Coordinates of N, CA, C and O in Angstrom, one line a residue:
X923 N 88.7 94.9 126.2 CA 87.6 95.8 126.5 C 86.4 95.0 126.9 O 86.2 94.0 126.3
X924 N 85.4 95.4 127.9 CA 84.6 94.9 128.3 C 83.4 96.0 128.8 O 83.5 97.1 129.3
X925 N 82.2 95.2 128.5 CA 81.1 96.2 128.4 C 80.4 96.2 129.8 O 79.5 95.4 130.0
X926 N 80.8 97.2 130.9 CA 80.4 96.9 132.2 C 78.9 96.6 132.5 O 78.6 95.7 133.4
X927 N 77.6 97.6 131.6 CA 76.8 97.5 132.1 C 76.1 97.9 130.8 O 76.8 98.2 129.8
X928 N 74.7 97.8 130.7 CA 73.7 98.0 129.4 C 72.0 98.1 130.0 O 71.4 97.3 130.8
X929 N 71.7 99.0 129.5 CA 70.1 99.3 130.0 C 69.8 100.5 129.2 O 70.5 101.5 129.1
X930 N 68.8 100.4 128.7 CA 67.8 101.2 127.4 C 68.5 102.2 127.3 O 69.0 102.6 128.4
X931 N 68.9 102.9 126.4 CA 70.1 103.8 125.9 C 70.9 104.2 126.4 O 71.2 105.3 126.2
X932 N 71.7 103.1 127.4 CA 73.3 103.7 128.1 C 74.1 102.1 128.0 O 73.7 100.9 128.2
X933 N 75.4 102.8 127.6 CA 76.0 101.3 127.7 C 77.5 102.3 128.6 O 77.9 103.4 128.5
X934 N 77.9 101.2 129.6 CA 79.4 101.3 130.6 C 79.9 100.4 129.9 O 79.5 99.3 129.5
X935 N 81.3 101.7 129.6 CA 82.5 100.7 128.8 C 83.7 101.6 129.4 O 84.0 102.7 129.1
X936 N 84.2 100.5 130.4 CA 85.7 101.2 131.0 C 85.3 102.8 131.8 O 85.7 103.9 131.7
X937 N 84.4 102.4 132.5 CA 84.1 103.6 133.4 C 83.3 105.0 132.2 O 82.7 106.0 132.5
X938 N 83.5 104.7 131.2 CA 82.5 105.8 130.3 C 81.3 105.4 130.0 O 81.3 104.3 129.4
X939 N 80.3 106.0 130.1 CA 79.0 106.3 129.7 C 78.5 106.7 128.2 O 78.5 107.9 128.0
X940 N 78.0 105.9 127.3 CA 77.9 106.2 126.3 C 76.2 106.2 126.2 O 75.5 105.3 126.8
X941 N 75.7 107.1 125.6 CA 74.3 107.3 125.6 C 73.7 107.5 123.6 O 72.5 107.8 123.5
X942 N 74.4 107.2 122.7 CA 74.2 106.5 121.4 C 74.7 105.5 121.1 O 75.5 104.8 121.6
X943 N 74.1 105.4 120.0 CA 74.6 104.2 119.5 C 75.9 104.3 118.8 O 76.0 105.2 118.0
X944 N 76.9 103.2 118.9 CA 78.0 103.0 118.7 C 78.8 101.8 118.4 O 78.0 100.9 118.8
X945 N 80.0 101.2 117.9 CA 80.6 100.9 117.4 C 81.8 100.4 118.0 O 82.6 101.3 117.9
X946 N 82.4 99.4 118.6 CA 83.2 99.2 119.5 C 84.1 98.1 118.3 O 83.8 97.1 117.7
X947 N 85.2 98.9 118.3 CA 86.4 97.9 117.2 C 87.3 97.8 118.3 O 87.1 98.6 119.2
X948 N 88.6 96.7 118.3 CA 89.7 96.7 119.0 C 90.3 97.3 119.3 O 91.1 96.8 120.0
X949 N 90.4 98.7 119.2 CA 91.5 99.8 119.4 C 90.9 100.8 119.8 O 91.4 101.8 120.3
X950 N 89.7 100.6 119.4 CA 88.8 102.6 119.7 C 87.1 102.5 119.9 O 86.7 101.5 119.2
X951 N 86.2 102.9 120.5 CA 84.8 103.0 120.1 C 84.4 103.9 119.4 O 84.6 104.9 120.0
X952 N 83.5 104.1 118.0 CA 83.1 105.2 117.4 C 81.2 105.4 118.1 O 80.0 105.1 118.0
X953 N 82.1 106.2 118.7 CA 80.2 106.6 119.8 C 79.2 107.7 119.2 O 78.5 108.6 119.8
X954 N 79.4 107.5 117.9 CA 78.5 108.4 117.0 C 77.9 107.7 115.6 O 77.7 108.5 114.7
X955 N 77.6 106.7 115.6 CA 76.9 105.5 115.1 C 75.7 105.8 114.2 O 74.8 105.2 114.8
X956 N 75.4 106.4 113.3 CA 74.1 106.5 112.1 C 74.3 105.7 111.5 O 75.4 105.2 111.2
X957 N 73.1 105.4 111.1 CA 72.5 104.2 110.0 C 71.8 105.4 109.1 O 71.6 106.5 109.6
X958 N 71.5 104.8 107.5 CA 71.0 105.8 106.8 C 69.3 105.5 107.2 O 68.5 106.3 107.6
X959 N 69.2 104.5 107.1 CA 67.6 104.1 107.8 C 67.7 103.6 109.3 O 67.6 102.4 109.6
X960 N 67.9 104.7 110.2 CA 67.6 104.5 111.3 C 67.5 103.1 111.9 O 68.4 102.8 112.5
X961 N 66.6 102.3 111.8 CA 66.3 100.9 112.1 C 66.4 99.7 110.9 O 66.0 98.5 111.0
X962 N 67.1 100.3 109.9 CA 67.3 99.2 108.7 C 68.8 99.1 108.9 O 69.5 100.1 108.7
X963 N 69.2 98.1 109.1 CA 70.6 98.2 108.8 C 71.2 97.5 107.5 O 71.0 96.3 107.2
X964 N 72.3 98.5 106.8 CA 72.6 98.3 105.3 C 73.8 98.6 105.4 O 74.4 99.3 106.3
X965 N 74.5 97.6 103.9 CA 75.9 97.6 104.0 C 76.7 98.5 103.9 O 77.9 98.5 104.2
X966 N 75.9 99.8 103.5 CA 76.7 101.3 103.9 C 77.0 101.8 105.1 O 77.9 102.6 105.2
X967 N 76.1 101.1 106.3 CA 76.4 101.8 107.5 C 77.6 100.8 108.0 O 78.3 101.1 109.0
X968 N 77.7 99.9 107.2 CA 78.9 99.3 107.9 C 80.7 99.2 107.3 O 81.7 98.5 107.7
X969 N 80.5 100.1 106.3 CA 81.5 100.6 105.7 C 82.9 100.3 106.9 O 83.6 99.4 106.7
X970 N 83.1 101.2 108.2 CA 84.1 101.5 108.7 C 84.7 99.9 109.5 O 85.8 99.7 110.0
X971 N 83.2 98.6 109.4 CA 83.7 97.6 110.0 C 84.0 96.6 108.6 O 84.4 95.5 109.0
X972 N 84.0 96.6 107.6 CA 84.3 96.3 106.8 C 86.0 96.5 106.3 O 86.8 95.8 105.8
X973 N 85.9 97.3 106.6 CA 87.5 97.6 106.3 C 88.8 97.5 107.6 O 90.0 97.5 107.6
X974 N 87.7 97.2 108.7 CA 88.5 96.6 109.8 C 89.2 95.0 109.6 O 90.2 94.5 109.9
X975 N 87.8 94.6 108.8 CA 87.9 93.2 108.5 C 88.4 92.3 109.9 O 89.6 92.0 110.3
X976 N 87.1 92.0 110.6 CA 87.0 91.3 111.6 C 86.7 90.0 111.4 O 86.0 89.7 110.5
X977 N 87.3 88.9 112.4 CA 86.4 87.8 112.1 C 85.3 87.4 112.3 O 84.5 86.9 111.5
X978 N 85.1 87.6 113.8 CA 83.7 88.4 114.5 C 83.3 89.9 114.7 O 83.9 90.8 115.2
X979 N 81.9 89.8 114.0 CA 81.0 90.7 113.9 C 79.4 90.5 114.7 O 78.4 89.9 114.4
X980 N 79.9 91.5 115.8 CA 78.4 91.3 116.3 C 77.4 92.5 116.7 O 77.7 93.6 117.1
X981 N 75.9 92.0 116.4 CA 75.3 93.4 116.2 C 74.0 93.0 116.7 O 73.3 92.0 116.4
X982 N 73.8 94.3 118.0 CA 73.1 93.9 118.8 C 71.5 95.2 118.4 O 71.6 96.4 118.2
X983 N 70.8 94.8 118.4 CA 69.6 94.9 117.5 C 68.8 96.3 118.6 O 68.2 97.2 118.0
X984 N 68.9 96.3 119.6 CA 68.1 97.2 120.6 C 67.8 96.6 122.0 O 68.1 95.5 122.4
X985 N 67.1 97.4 122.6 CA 66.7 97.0 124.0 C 65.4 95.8 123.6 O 65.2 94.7 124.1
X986 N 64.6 96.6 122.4 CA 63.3 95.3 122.0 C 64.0 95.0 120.7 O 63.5 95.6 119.8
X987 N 64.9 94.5 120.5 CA 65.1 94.7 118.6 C 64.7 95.2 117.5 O 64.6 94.7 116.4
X988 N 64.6 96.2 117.7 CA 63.9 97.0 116.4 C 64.5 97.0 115.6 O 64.1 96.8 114.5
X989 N 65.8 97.4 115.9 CA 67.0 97.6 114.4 C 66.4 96.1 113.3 O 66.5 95.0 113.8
X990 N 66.2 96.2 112.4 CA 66.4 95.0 111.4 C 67.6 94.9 110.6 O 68.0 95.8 109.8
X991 N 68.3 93.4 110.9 CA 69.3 93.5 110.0 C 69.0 92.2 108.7 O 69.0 91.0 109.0
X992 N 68.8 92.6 107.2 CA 68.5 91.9 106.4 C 69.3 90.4 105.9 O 70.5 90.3 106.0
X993 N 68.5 89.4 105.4 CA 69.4 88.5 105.6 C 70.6 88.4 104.6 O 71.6 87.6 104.7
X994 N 70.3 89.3 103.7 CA 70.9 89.1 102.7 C 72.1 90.0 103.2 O 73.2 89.5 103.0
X995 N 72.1 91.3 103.8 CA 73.1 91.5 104.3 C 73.8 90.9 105.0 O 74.9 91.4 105.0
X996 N 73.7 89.9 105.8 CA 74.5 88.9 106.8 C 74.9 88.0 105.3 O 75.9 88.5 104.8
X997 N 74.5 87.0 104.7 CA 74.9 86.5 104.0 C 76.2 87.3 102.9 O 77.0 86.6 102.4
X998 N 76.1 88.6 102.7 CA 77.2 89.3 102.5 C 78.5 89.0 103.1 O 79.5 88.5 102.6
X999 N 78.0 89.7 104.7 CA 79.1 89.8 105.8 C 79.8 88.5 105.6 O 80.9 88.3 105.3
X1000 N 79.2 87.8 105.8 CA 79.7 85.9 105.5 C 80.5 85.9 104.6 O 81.7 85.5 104.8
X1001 N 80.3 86.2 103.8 CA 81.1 86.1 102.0 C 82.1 86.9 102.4 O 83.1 86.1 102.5
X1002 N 82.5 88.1 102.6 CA 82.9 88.9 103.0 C 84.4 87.9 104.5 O 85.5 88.5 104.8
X1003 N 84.2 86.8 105.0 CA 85.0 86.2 105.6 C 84.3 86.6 107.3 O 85.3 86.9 107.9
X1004 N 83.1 86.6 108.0 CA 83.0 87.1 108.9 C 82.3 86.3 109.3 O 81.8 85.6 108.5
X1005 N 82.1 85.9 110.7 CA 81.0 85.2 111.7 C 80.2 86.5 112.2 O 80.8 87.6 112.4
X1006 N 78.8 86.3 112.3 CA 78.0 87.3 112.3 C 77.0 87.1 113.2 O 76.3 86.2 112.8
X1007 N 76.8 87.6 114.0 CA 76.1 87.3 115.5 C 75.0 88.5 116.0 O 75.4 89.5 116.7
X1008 N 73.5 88.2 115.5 CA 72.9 89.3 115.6 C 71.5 88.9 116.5 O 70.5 88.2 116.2
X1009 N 71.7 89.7 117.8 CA 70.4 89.7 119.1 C 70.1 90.4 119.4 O 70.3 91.2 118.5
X1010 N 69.3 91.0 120.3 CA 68.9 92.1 121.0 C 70.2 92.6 121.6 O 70.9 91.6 122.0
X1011 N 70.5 93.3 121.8 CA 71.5 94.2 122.6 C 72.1 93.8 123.7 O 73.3 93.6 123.9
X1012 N 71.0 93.7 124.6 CA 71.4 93.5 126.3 C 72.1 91.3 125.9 O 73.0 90.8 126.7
X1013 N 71.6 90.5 124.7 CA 72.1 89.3 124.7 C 73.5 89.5 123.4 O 74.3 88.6 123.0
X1014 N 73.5 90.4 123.0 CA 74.8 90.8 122.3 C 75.8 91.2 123.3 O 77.0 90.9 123.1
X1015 N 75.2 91.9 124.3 CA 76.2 92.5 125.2 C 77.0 90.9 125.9 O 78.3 90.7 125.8
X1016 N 76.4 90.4 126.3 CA 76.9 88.8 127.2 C 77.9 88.0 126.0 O 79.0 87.5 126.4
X1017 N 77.7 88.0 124.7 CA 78.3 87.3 123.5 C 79.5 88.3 123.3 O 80.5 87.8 122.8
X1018 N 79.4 89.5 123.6 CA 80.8 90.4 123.5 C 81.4 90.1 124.4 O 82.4 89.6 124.1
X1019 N 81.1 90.1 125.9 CA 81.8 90.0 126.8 C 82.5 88.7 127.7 O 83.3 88.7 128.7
X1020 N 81.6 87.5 126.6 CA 82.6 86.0 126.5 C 83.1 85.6 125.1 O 83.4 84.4 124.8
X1021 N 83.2 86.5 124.5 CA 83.6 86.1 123.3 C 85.2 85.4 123.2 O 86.1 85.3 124.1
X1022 N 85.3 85.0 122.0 CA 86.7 84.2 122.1 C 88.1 85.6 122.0 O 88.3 86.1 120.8
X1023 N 88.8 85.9 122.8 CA 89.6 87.2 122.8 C 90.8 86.9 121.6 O 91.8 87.5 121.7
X1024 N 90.7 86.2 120.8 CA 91.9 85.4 119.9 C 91.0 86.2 118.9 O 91.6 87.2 118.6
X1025 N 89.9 86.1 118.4 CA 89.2 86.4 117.6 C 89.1 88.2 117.0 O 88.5 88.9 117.9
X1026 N 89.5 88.9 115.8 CA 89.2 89.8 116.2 C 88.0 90.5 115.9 O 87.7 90.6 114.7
X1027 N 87.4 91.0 116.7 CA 85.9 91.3 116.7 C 85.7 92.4 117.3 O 86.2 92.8 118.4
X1028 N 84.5 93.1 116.4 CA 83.8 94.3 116.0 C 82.8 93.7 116.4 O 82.7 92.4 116.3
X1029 N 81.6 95.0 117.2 CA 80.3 94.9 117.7 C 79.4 96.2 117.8 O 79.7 97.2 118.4
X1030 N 78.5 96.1 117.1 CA 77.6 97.2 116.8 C 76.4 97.3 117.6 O 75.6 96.5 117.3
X1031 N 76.1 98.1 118.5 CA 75.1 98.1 119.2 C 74.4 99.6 118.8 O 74.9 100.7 118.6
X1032 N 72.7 99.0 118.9 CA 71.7 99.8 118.8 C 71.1 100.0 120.5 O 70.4 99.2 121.1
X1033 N 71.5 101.1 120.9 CA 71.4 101.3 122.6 C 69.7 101.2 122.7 O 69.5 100.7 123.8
X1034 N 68.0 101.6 122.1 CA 67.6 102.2 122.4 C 66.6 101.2 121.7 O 67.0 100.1 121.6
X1035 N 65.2 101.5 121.3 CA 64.5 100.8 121.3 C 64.9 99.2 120.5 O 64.2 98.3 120.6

């Protein structure tokens, strides 16, 4: 799967248009993506990638980064057996779309600010 295109709350994936934020695992995208704190991101919102248990995890922060993701949560994800890879969106998008395809990896994108 590959992310055709990305610009302030729309991402092209495989000819569909996704206009929230969403969740792209190996097999499916979940294009209905809440966080309990909107721009905090916590280990509850990532319950469903957690149990994917990916090796790569990447999570792309917004068009300006606003999402915060804490560090203590990443040092979790780590513990937890994960490489964790977290930018603004549009440079998340480029890290998804050369990523190593051996690897299997989940990517969380915040489409909007």
């Amino acid at each position: 799967m590959k992310i055709e295109d990305y610009s302030f709350g729309k991402m092209l994936i495989s000819g569909k248009t996704y206009t929230k934020d969403l969740i792209i695992f190996p097999d499916r995208i979940n294009s209905s993506w809440w966080r309990k704190e909107g721009h905090l991101l916590q280990l509850e919102d990532l319950e469903d990638v957690i149990k994917e248990r990916p090796e790569l995890l990447i999570i792309g922060t917004g068009y300006y980064g606003v999402l915060k993701v804490p560090e203590d949560l990443i040092r979790d994800l780590k513990a937890r057996g994960m490489e964790v890879i977290v930018e603004k969106t549009s440079e998340a998008v480029k890290v998804f779309n050369r990523r190593d395809m051996t690897k299997k990896t989940v990517a969380a994108f915040h489409l909007t600010c």
